[in-house]
Amino acid sequence: MVLARKPGSGEATRAPLTSYGIAVLVVGFALLVKLLLDPLIEEESPFLLFFGAVMVGAWFGGLGPGLLATALAALTANYFFLSPTYTLLVDDFGQALRLALFVLEGSFVSLLVATMRSVRRQSEARTLQSRRDQEDLRRSEERFRATFEQAAVGIAHVGFGGEWLRVNQKLCDIVGYTREELLERTFQDLTHPDDLQSDLDLFVSLIAGEIPTYSMEKRYFHKDGSTVWVHLTVSAACDGRGGPGYCIAVIEDITGRKRAEEARHFLAEAGTTLSSSLDYRATLAGVARLAVPYLADWCIVDVFEENGLDRVAVAHQNPEKVALAHELQERYPPDPDELYGVARTLRTGQAELVAEIPEPLLEEAARDAEHREILRKLGLKSYVIVPLVARGRTLGAITLVSAESGRRYGHADLELAEELARRAALAVDNARLYRERSETARALQGSLLPSRLPDVPGVEVGLRYLPAGEADVGGDFYDVFDMEVGCWEDSGEPSTNSAGSTWGVVIGDVCGKGAEAAAVLALARYTIRAMVMHEECPSAILAGLNEAMLRQRRERDDHKFCTVACMRLEMDAAELGTEPGAERGVKVNVSLGGHPAPVLLKTDGSIHNIGEPGRALGVFDDPGLTAQEARLAPGDALVLYTDGVTEARSPDGAFFGEERLVSLLRACAGLDASSLAGRIESAVLDFQENGPRDDIAVLVLRVPE
């Protein structure tokens, strides 16, 4: 087996062999010189040259080669120069003593020279190592200096009094001071007052050794007066004795991130304000107050209305200055032809940013000397004007002005203002669209329902009607009309002064909302009015409505339907006053087309449903219509309602239901018709805790006692 040698073992072996070889050669050289010079020089001691050989061997080879040279020199001197010559035997005690002394002296010289050689080499090694250490230290310092100066974050050495001991260029860039200016200050001088105490508390704990390091987000004042957000990490550095010597602070500029967070928070608050109401004038005023002082010292909002440009909001922290702004608006109304400012933004739809308001601009804006003086006293520094644009139309403008804060607007501020204006414009546009739609819905609803109900002889009529939304036409409808004298007067409105003995009462609910529901509602109501001219029985009237809706379904592929309760009231003679001594009361004939049955509330609190349900109209050829008669005695009330009452839901999802309605009616026995209808409406709204999800219609007929 071949054994592998360790790397370098050959060189390590050859080095001692070379040293011993040198020792042999040196002794041989000394012998040669001695032999050559011996005839010429009379020397009592033959060991002089051999002492030199021992020294050379020890110097170059160390102790081992020196001893070898000593031994060889002793043998050579004995053989060649001590008598008897040419023999290694020593028969003279003096000669033996001389050889022994030479060997001792040679050994001592070898040891001494080897020691000197080792000391020299160790000194050279220490010197070399020292040079290497110094070079490493120099390179390390260069790397540290480069890292310190070229770091992407601010780095500083801070004394225990808060003084800056050493700072890098990045920190100077963050706070705007030169290195010399910064070294003359303390970190307390630059720290925002709101952050100073918390920073000092942590700094003291660090110096006391209670914590090894701390981090925090804080604010510095830039040299120009602006605020800089930084993330600060501080740790203690030890001195040469192991105790705390100074602090190392690493400072990262996070102003951009903090401003982005603040902008998102501001826009979120603005969005909440804008969505809080459909009164856009109030919400824009709220947004203006929100912008001061976060975004501006002044915030002004102008909006185009039907009568021209209207200033809907002026915000400033000082109410006196707000009053001054309104006064200036009246005394110096804006010129729509101005080449700058709000007028230009409204004309072009482009934002305007002035980072520094120049004096000539103020001179040009002033109308007279007094106006100029007022503008100068306001100390206006910078402004940005952004248009309110929605669906390609300029609705107005938002003006942000900095004054006493000294803020100078930049591109980031412009972007934030434009986003605020975009959201505000959408809110204004949506509010206007909702207002227009609500007005249209109210007008259409008003044309489809009676403007007011007629007075029915001998019967109290109570009505509560509440559509689920303002922007859509509701699906519930109702009607009360005289069946004897005709449904219409020449004016086109229901008669309100007839004294007939037979009256029709209708309440119903069409499916859906909006324009389609309005079309079905109109068809249902006016078809019933037309059928009354030919039919008296409520079931026949509803049958005619069902036929009309089925015809429209086939002709227009319209799948709308409705539920209706139709009723005929016949007054007794006593109610009409024709027979004063007759028994009072009202006869009722009811037919239901899928509608909830009317509830008869007797004076004693008993409850009865009147009518058979039938089926919804506009779906089946035979809706199963029937008629049921009942009589209302004095004090009795008949309650008609839509499913918006019984199907109203509480926040936890429970239905109001018929049982709750029956309990409510029992508790309301004896109330007049209007009060009873109001109680039902209030109970349903309180049950839902919010606005109604479905239309609510309640019609109460009561015979007074």
XYZ file of C-alpha atoms in Angstrom:
705
model
C 0.000 0.000 0.000
C 1.276 3.457 -0.882
C 0.805 6.026 1.895
C 0.011 9.576 0.808
C 2.143 12.272 2.324
C 0.682 15.418 3.728
C 1.111 18.523 1.572
C 4.374 20.272 2.371
C 5.935 17.290 4.236
C 8.749 16.987 1.620
C 9.712 20.630 1.964
C 9.630 20.329 5.754
C 11.998 17.322 5.564
C 14.359 18.903 3.073
C 14.832 22.086 5.101
C 16.608 20.346 8.099
C 18.714 18.203 5.750
C 19.917 21.344 4.015
C 20.829 22.910 7.361
C 22.839 19.838 8.402
C 24.479 19.770 4.992
C 25.542 23.374 5.422
C 27.007 22.470 8.832
C 29.100 19.674 7.245
C 30.241 21.893 4.376
C 31.219 24.704 6.720
C 33.335 22.331 8.834
C 34.917 20.940 5.673
C 35.645 24.460 4.441
C 37.228 25.363 7.781
C 39.408 22.221 7.543
C 40.489 23.149 4.037
C 41.408 26.687 5.060
C 43.261 25.382 8.119
C 45.243 22.965 6.044
C 46.126 25.656 3.524
C 47.055 28.279 6.075
C 48.669 26.044 8.662
C 52.173 26.182 7.088
C 51.976 29.931 6.914
C 50.494 30.721 10.304
C 51.733 29.400 13.547
C 48.698 28.926 15.726
C 48.819 27.208 19.063
C 45.094 26.340 19.005
C 43.675 24.457 16.037
C 40.082 25.259 17.096
C 39.854 28.928 16.076
C 38.571 28.383 12.532
C 36.361 25.545 13.704
C 34.663 27.940 16.162
C 33.681 30.047 13.154
C 32.304 26.929 11.410
C 30.237 26.078 14.501
C 28.840 29.610 14.614
C 27.973 29.576 10.892
C 26.327 26.131 11.191
C 24.315 27.207 14.232
C 23.322 30.521 12.614
C 22.007 28.985 9.448
C 20.733 25.678 10.828
C 19.962 26.214 14.476
C 20.981 24.159 17.494
C 21.098 20.740 15.755
C 23.375 21.733 12.893
C 25.499 23.728 15.383
C 26.031 20.640 17.571
C 26.783 18.575 14.454
C 29.352 21.153 13.379
C 30.830 21.068 16.913
C 31.159 17.288 16.846
C 32.670 17.206 13.360
C 35.050 20.058 14.186
C 36.191 18.268 17.345
C 36.813 15.008 15.445
C 38.582 16.825 12.596
C 40.830 18.843 14.899
C 41.731 15.714 16.870
C 42.475 13.750 13.727
C 44.435 16.332 11.801
C 45.974 18.696 14.306
C 46.326 17.071 17.734
C 49.111 14.572 18.350
C 49.127 11.891 17.658
C 47.800 13.038 14.300
C 45.774 11.023 11.899
C 44.130 9.053 14.621
C 41.073 9.556 16.720
C 42.662 8.160 19.854
C 43.555 10.625 22.616
C 46.255 9.449 25.028
C 47.006 12.796 26.610
C 44.765 14.099 29.349
C 45.518 17.673 28.342
C 44.465 16.975 24.762
C 41.276 15.317 25.986
C 40.549 18.272 28.204
C 41.052 20.655 25.267
C 38.656 18.596 23.140
C 36.074 18.518 25.919
C 36.352 22.268 26.423
C 35.956 22.795 22.669
C 32.876 20.624 22.607
C 31.410 22.505 25.565
C 32.289 25.841 24.078
C 30.910 24.771 20.688
C 27.723 23.531 22.262
C 27.361 26.771 24.169
C 28.091 28.831 21.069
C 25.591 26.728 19.116
C 22.967 27.242 21.784
C 23.724 30.954 21.990
C 23.696 31.477 18.231
C 20.567 29.374 17.817
C 18.876 31.410 20.520
C 19.944 34.640 18.841
C 18.731 33.255 15.529
C 15.363 32.300 17.035
C 15.011 35.700 18.712
C 15.841 37.408 15.459
C 13.364 35.344 13.506
C 10.673 35.898 16.128
C 11.381 39.610 16.000
C 11.165 39.557 12.229
C 7.932 37.563 12.446
C 6.500 40.021 14.968
C 7.543 42.916 12.800
C 5.979 41.282 9.752
C 2.813 40.475 11.672
C 2.699 44.015 12.973
C 2.972 45.320 9.448
C 0.246 42.956 8.342
C -1.951 43.988 11.270
C -1.393 47.630 10.476
C -2.275 46.998 6.843
C -5.396 45.077 7.862
C -6.307 47.861 10.247
C -5.791 50.446 7.529
C -7.952 48.474 5.114
C -10.539 47.909 7.804
C -10.640 51.619 8.560
C -10.966 52.359 4.864
C -13.826 49.879 4.572
C -15.484 51.311 7.675
C -15.037 54.848 6.394
C -16.429 53.888 2.995
C -19.345 52.036 4.626
C -19.993 54.920 6.995
C -19.874 57.574 4.312
C -21.522 55.701 1.443
C -24.285 53.983 3.440
C -27.827 54.327 2.092
C -29.008 55.341 5.568
C -27.868 58.018 7.961
C -25.287 56.901 10.532
C -24.019 58.907 13.467
C -21.954 58.568 16.628
C -23.766 60.325 19.429
C -22.356 61.362 22.776
C -24.193 60.768 26.028
C -25.222 64.407 26.091
C -26.937 64.062 22.732
C -24.168 65.800 20.780
C -23.304 64.543 17.316
C -19.724 63.185 17.387
C -19.544 61.924 13.854
C -22.103 61.942 11.015
C -22.162 60.638 7.480
C -23.241 62.503 4.380
C -26.579 60.681 4.129
C -27.653 62.028 7.509
C -26.662 65.515 6.377
C -28.826 65.039 3.280
C -31.773 63.853 5.398
C -31.821 66.892 7.699
C -30.384 69.450 5.263
C -27.434 70.583 7.413
C -23.756 70.496 6.514
C -21.475 68.245 8.532
C -19.999 71.208 10.409
C -23.445 72.622 11.231
C -24.665 69.280 12.466
C -21.646 68.690 14.726
C -22.453 71.964 16.490
C -25.932 70.691 17.441
C -27.525 67.905 19.465
C -30.185 65.466 18.400
C -32.520 67.256 20.832
C -32.211 70.406 18.707
C -33.552 68.586 15.649
C -36.221 66.381 17.244
C -39.904 67.300 16.993
C -41.259 68.314 20.441
C -43.977 65.670 20.316
C -41.344 62.925 19.920
C -38.566 64.280 22.129
C -39.606 62.921 25.534
C -40.148 59.337 24.353
C -36.758 59.430 22.587
C -35.009 60.779 25.701
C -36.591 58.132 27.940
C -35.265 55.340 25.718
C -31.886 57.077 25.371
C -31.450 57.261 29.157
C -32.397 53.580 29.536
C -29.819 52.676 26.884
C -27.039 54.617 28.615
C -27.936 53.040 31.955
C -27.548 49.586 30.432
C -31.197 48.686 30.967
C -31.709 47.957 27.259
C -29.136 46.989 24.602
C -30.807 48.904 21.779
C -34.030 50.654 20.849
C -35.928 51.594 17.700
C -38.658 54.139 17.068
C -40.259 56.289 14.411
C -39.822 59.985 15.050
C -39.684 63.356 13.361
C -36.738 65.660 12.748
C -36.917 69.274 11.691
C -35.256 69.837 8.332
C -33.098 72.915 7.973
C -35.793 74.497 5.773
C -38.374 74.039 8.558
C -40.194 71.062 7.086
C -40.737 67.823 8.984
C -38.783 64.672 8.168
C -39.985 61.260 9.345
C -37.203 58.789 10.219
C -36.889 55.272 11.582
C -34.249 55.458 14.321
C -32.236 52.542 15.750
C -29.759 53.323 18.547
C -27.275 51.021 20.292
C -24.418 51.615 22.726
C -20.760 51.231 21.703
C -18.133 50.202 24.279
C -14.949 52.126 25.052
C -11.522 50.519 25.519
C -12.353 49.446 29.083
C -15.541 47.648 28.095
C -17.870 50.364 29.370
C -20.253 52.466 27.277
C -18.347 55.035 25.265
C -20.872 56.534 22.841
C -24.019 55.592 20.923
C -24.404 54.484 17.332
C -27.548 55.773 15.604
C -28.841 54.408 12.302
C -31.386 56.776 10.738
C -33.571 55.810 7.778
C -35.651 58.435 5.983
C -39.268 57.159 5.873
C -40.907 60.465 4.993
C -42.230 59.096 1.707
C -43.820 56.083 3.350
C -45.321 58.117 6.177
C -46.737 60.660 3.763
C -48.232 57.853 1.691
C -49.803 56.373 4.833
C -51.124 59.774 5.881
C -52.465 60.375 2.372
C -54.278 57.026 2.384
C -55.710 57.802 5.816
C -56.749 61.282 4.701
C -58.422 59.958 1.549
C -60.191 57.274 3.588
C -61.560 59.927 5.954
C -62.524 62.084 3.002
C -64.290 59.110 1.398
C -66.211 58.494 4.614
C -67.227 62.148 4.728
C -68.255 62.163 1.058
C -70.360 59.022 1.463
C -72.006 60.152 4.700
C -74.715 62.180 2.990
C -76.273 62.902 -0.382
C -76.190 66.625 0.451
C -73.022 67.348 -1.495
C -72.781 70.931 -0.254
C -72.542 69.683 3.320
C -70.088 66.907 2.438
C -67.839 69.277 0.463
C -67.790 71.616 3.453
C -66.774 68.620 5.590
C -63.966 67.743 3.185
C -62.713 71.337 3.272
C -62.571 71.238 7.075
C -60.768 67.894 6.844
C -58.116 69.351 4.518
C -57.227 72.068 7.058
C -54.583 71.962 8.434
C -53.397 68.568 7.116
C -53.212 69.606 3.481
C -53.564 73.372 3.541
C -54.040 76.470 5.667
C -56.934 77.491 3.427
C -59.338 75.240 1.513
C -61.959 76.731 -0.801
C -64.502 74.778 -2.844
C -66.393 76.331 -5.778
C -69.157 74.436 -7.598
C -71.227 75.281 -10.661
C -74.915 75.526 -9.799
C -77.886 76.403 -11.997
C -77.410 80.116 -11.249
C -73.641 80.088 -11.848
C -70.501 79.485 -9.818
C -71.192 79.132 -6.092
C -68.624 79.063 -3.305
C -69.901 76.193 -1.162
C -67.066 75.965 1.383
C -64.266 78.055 2.909
C -62.180 76.463 5.666
C -59.463 77.883 7.925
C -58.553 77.232 11.533
C -59.271 80.857 12.401
C -63.022 81.674 12.057
C -62.189 85.360 11.672
C -60.217 84.628 8.536
C -63.111 82.585 7.156
C -65.334 85.636 7.646
C -62.681 87.770 5.936
C -62.670 85.399 2.949
C -66.445 85.726 2.562
C -66.148 89.493 2.808
C -63.466 89.572 0.106
C -65.649 87.335 -2.056
C -68.460 89.890 -1.879
C -66.270 92.961 -2.308
C -64.039 91.517 -5.012
C -65.982 88.847 -6.924
C -63.765 86.627 -9.121
C -63.305 87.553 -12.757
C -64.311 84.590 -14.997
C -61.877 85.805 -17.667
C -58.758 85.763 -15.492
C -55.740 84.017 -17.014
C -54.836 82.182 -13.804
C -56.439 80.798 -10.673
C -59.886 79.248 -10.370
C -61.181 80.870 -13.543
C -58.446 79.281 -15.650
C -58.908 75.861 -14.038
C -62.674 75.971 -14.639
C -62.191 76.971 -18.274
C -59.480 74.450 -19.132
C -60.218 71.623 -16.701
C -56.473 71.583 -15.889
C -54.894 71.762 -12.439
C -52.700 74.727 -11.518
C -49.716 74.473 -9.151
C -47.704 77.469 -7.918
C -44.957 76.323 -5.559
C -43.981 79.887 -4.629
C -46.417 82.778 -5.067
C -44.378 85.628 -6.586
C -44.978 89.244 -5.659
C -46.004 90.218 -9.229
C -48.818 87.671 -9.073
C -50.206 89.283 -5.925
C -49.905 92.691 -7.578
C -51.833 91.443 -10.592
C -54.528 89.768 -8.459
C -55.157 92.872 -6.329
C -58.080 95.085 -7.403
C -56.962 98.129 -5.427
C -54.450 99.214 -2.808
C -56.566 97.983 0.108
C -57.030 94.609 -1.556
C -53.279 94.379 -2.154
C -52.545 95.139 1.498
C -55.009 92.476 2.695
C -53.450 89.835 0.432
C -49.978 90.675 1.716
C -51.068 90.421 5.349
C -52.539 86.982 4.684
C -48.997 85.801 3.908
C -49.946 83.486 1.045
C -46.999 81.258 0.133
C -48.140 78.571 -2.310
C -51.334 77.214 -3.854
C -52.746 74.386 -5.931
C -56.104 74.388 -7.729
C -57.628 71.133 -8.989
C -60.828 70.773 -11.034
C -63.833 68.687 -10.017
C -64.335 66.583 -13.122
C -66.903 63.797 -13.530
C -68.030 62.131 -16.756
C -65.972 64.625 -18.737
C -67.691 67.677 -17.208
C -66.044 70.241 -14.943
C -68.320 70.661 -11.926
C -66.150 73.059 -9.932
C -62.724 73.382 -8.321
C -60.913 72.876 -5.022
C -58.303 75.473 -4.040
C -55.629 74.656 -1.448
C -53.482 77.522 -0.157
C -50.552 77.505 2.277
C -49.865 80.616 4.321
C -48.720 80.672 7.953
C -47.458 77.076 7.814
C -44.912 78.059 5.155
C -45.610 74.876 3.200
C -44.489 74.717 -0.418
C -46.591 72.485 -2.635
C -44.945 69.946 -4.903
C -45.861 67.195 -7.330
C -46.843 64.752 -4.560
C -49.242 67.330 -3.085
C -50.747 67.896 -6.530
C -51.360 64.168 -6.989
C -53.054 63.945 -3.594
C -55.219 66.985 -4.332
C -56.222 65.562 -7.715
C -57.272 62.268 -6.120
C -59.296 64.164 -3.517
C -60.937 66.220 -6.271
C -61.713 63.081 -8.294
C -63.529 61.503 -5.350
C -65.318 64.731 -4.495
C -66.438 65.188 -8.100
C -67.871 61.671 -8.211
C -69.730 62.353 -4.967
C -71.167 65.604 -6.347
C -72.150 63.970 -9.622
C -73.755 60.976 -7.908
C -75.625 63.220 -5.488
C -76.979 65.294 -8.356
C -77.986 62.199 -10.289
C -79.716 60.842 -7.218
C -81.497 64.149 -6.668
C -82.687 64.252 -10.280
C -83.836 60.653 -10.131
C -85.583 61.210 -6.817
C -87.403 64.229 -8.179
C -88.443 62.232 -11.223
C -89.599 59.352 -9.042
C -91.584 61.665 -6.772
C -93.215 63.353 -9.737
C -94.099 60.007 -11.354
C -95.279 58.574 -8.058
C -97.443 61.618 -7.504
C -99.048 61.204 -10.904
C -99.847 57.535 -10.272
C -101.352 57.878 -6.785
C -104.152 60.108 -5.524
C -102.948 63.514 -4.440
C -105.297 63.172 -1.446
C -108.099 60.858 -0.463
C -111.740 61.925 -0.617
C -113.987 62.294 2.432
C -116.176 59.199 2.725
C -119.525 59.896 4.493
C -119.758 58.041 7.789
C -116.289 56.484 7.521
C -112.924 57.648 8.850
C -110.060 57.037 6.426
C -106.476 56.767 7.695
C -103.492 56.345 5.329
C -99.792 55.780 5.746
C -97.638 55.325 2.652
C -93.833 55.067 2.720
C -91.835 54.045 -0.379
C -88.661 52.051 0.254
C -86.439 54.494 -1.612
C -86.438 58.037 -2.851
C -84.945 57.317 -6.255
C -87.407 54.681 -7.504
C -91.146 54.516 -7.972
C -92.641 52.223 -5.358
C -94.749 49.187 -6.215
C -97.522 49.729 -3.646
C -100.689 51.614 -4.627
C -104.051 52.530 -3.162
C -107.242 54.317 -4.172
C -110.602 55.407 -2.731
C -113.371 56.561 -5.081
C -117.155 57.054 -5.356
C -118.635 54.252 -7.467
C -121.963 56.018 -8.144
C -121.051 59.394 -9.624
C -118.105 58.191 -11.726
C -114.464 58.080 -11.064
C -113.360 61.432 -12.489
C -114.340 65.028 -12.480
C -113.597 67.323 -15.399
C -110.317 68.274 -13.774
C -109.062 64.725 -14.081
C -108.669 64.322 -10.299
C -110.740 62.076 -8.067
C -113.910 63.615 -6.675
C -113.544 64.863 -3.110
C -117.032 66.251 -2.441
C -119.415 63.535 -3.588
C -121.973 62.094 -1.158
C -122.603 58.753 -2.839
C -123.678 55.637 -0.937
C -121.274 53.176 -2.647
C -117.520 53.573 -2.503
C -114.635 51.630 -3.910
C -111.429 50.982 -1.981
C -108.338 49.413 -3.530
C -104.888 48.549 -2.173
C -102.282 46.550 -4.065
C -98.656 45.736 -4.750
C -97.006 45.269 -8.145
C -93.772 43.321 -8.544
C -90.524 45.204 -9.023
C -89.448 48.813 -8.721
C -88.805 51.769 -10.952
C -90.199 52.495 -14.406
C -91.418 48.954 -15.076
C -93.282 48.882 -11.768
C -94.748 52.308 -12.566
C -96.119 50.988 -15.869
C -97.814 48.028 -14.159
C -99.082 50.280 -11.364
C -100.668 52.659 -13.865
C -102.238 49.747 -15.748
C -103.675 48.274 -12.552
C -105.058 51.494 -11.096
C -106.607 52.864 -14.255
C -107.964 49.512 -15.379
C -109.760 49.228 -12.040
C -111.158 52.728 -12.509
C -112.363 51.805 -15.983
C -113.911 48.512 -14.815
C -115.875 50.319 -12.091
C -117.895 52.038 -14.820
C -119.221 48.650 -15.936
C -118.966 46.344 -12.933
C -119.975 46.700 -9.292
C -118.724 43.400 -7.859
C -115.097 43.579 -6.680
C -114.368 40.067 -7.992
C -115.585 41.070 -11.477
C -113.459 44.210 -11.349
C -110.363 42.156 -10.480
C -111.195 39.626 -13.179
C -111.153 42.433 -15.728
C -107.768 43.583 -14.412
C -106.428 40.022 -14.656
C -107.583 39.774 -18.277
C -105.934 43.096 -19.161
C -102.645 42.046 -17.597
C -102.691 38.655 -19.346
C -103.316 40.405 -22.662
C -100.314 42.660 -22.089
C -98.284 39.642 -21.036
C -99.007 37.933 -24.358
C -98.559 41.033 -26.512
C -95.353 42.364 -24.930
C -93.921 39.243 -23.340
C -94.291 41.113 -20.048
C -94.183 38.834 -17.003
C -95.203 41.423 -14.436
C -97.945 40.651 -11.937
C -99.629 42.234 -8.946
C -101.666 41.466 -5.850
C -104.798 43.515 -5.168
C -107.465 43.815 -2.497
C -110.624 45.382 -3.965
C -113.542 46.410 -1.750
C -117.009 47.955 -2.147
C -118.439 49.949 0.740
C -122.225 50.334 0.956
C -123.447 52.952 3.434
C -126.572 52.278 5.503
C -129.306 54.866 5.444
C -128.387 56.007 8.937
C -124.833 56.728 7.832
C -126.131 58.780 4.912
C -128.617 60.623 7.148
C -131.671 59.595 5.117
C -133.213 57.565 7.990
C -132.146 59.084 11.314
C -133.517 56.257 13.420
C -132.034 53.366 11.436
C -129.169 51.169 12.625
C -125.769 52.608 11.728
C -123.073 50.643 9.925
C -121.286 49.920 6.636
C -121.579 46.792 4.503
C -118.308 45.592 2.979
C -117.777 43.319 -0.049
C -114.148 42.136 -0.418
C -112.311 40.262 -3.185
C -108.607 39.351 -2.991
C -106.253 38.719 -5.886
C -103.363 37.122 -3.969
C -103.242 40.030 -1.503
C -103.087 39.784 2.310
C -106.610 39.696 3.738
C -107.901 42.889 5.410
C -108.136 42.653 9.198
C -111.408 43.555 10.927
C -110.794 45.037 14.386
C -113.959 45.024 16.473
C -114.626 47.423 19.305
C -114.089 44.630 21.832
C -110.587 43.942 20.467
C -111.492 40.769 18.567
C -109.760 40.204 15.234
C -111.137 38.667 12.006
C -109.651 38.332 8.532
C -112.044 39.096 5.664
C -111.834 37.530 2.193
C -110.384 34.461 0.509
C -106.758 34.869 -0.673
C -107.169 34.022 -4.378
C -104.107 34.149 -6.630
C -101.906 36.906 -8.016
C -103.258 38.736 -11.071
C -101.510 38.628 -14.433
C -100.295 35.029 -14.077
C -103.257 32.607 -14.221
C -106.249 32.545 -16.527
C -108.381 31.740 -13.480
C -107.041 33.496 -10.408
C -109.724 31.958 -8.203
C -111.422 35.220 -7.276
C -114.243 35.181 -4.747
C -116.181 37.788 -2.801
C -116.916 37.890 0.907
C -119.233 40.244 2.731
C -118.894 41.727 6.215
C -120.405 44.538 8.219
C -118.626 47.340 10.049
C -120.495 48.450 13.172
C -119.784 51.743 14.893
C -116.277 51.610 16.418
C -115.122 48.806 14.085
C -112.032 49.335 11.945
C -110.942 47.541 8.795
C -107.152 47.492 8.223
C -105.785 46.978 4.695
C -102.001 46.691 4.224
C -99.294 45.496 1.862
C -96.657 42.845 2.530
C -94.169 45.562 3.473
C -95.798 45.423 6.918
C -95.756 41.707 7.725
C -92.505 40.968 5.847
C -90.516 43.761 7.499
C -87.312 42.344 9.008
C -85.467 43.168 12.181
C -81.648 43.427 12.166
C -81.429 39.775 13.268
C -83.587 38.653 10.318
C -86.902 38.025 12.103
C -90.161 38.942 10.303
C -92.690 41.358 11.777
C -95.350 38.790 10.882
C -99.128 38.583 11.223
C -99.042 37.584 14.906
C -97.180 40.745 15.872
C -99.619 42.768 13.748
C -102.632 41.161 15.461
C -101.176 41.888 18.906
C -100.566 45.487 17.910
C -104.125 45.925 16.604
C -105.653 44.516 19.778
C -103.719 47.092 21.783
C -104.977 49.862 19.496
C -108.719 49.123 19.667
C -110.731 52.322 19.906
C -108.198 54.578 18.142
C -109.352 56.683 15.211
C -108.373 55.611 11.693
C -105.477 58.038 11.278
C -103.935 57.219 14.676
C -104.286 53.492 14.065
C -102.515 53.755 10.694
C -99.749 55.824 12.309
C -99.267 53.266 15.107
C -98.797 50.473 12.577
C -96.266 52.480 10.557
C -94.262 53.438 13.666
C -94.227 49.870 14.970
C -92.921 48.520 11.659
C -90.186 51.182 11.360
C -89.072 50.667 14.965
C -88.960 46.920 14.367
C -86.592 47.339 11.393
C -84.451 49.977 13.183
C -83.547 51.374 9.748
C -85.320 52.639 6.667
C -87.852 50.243 5.091
C -86.543 47.627 2.676
C -89.941 47.391 0.981
C -92.772 49.838 0.379
C -95.244 50.187 3.221
C -98.912 51.033 2.628
C -101.556 50.984 5.386
C -105.189 52.010 4.741
C -107.608 52.040 7.687
C -111.417 52.411 7.367
C -113.304 52.985 10.603
C -116.912 53.690 11.408
C -116.983 56.286 14.173
C -118.950 55.455 17.296
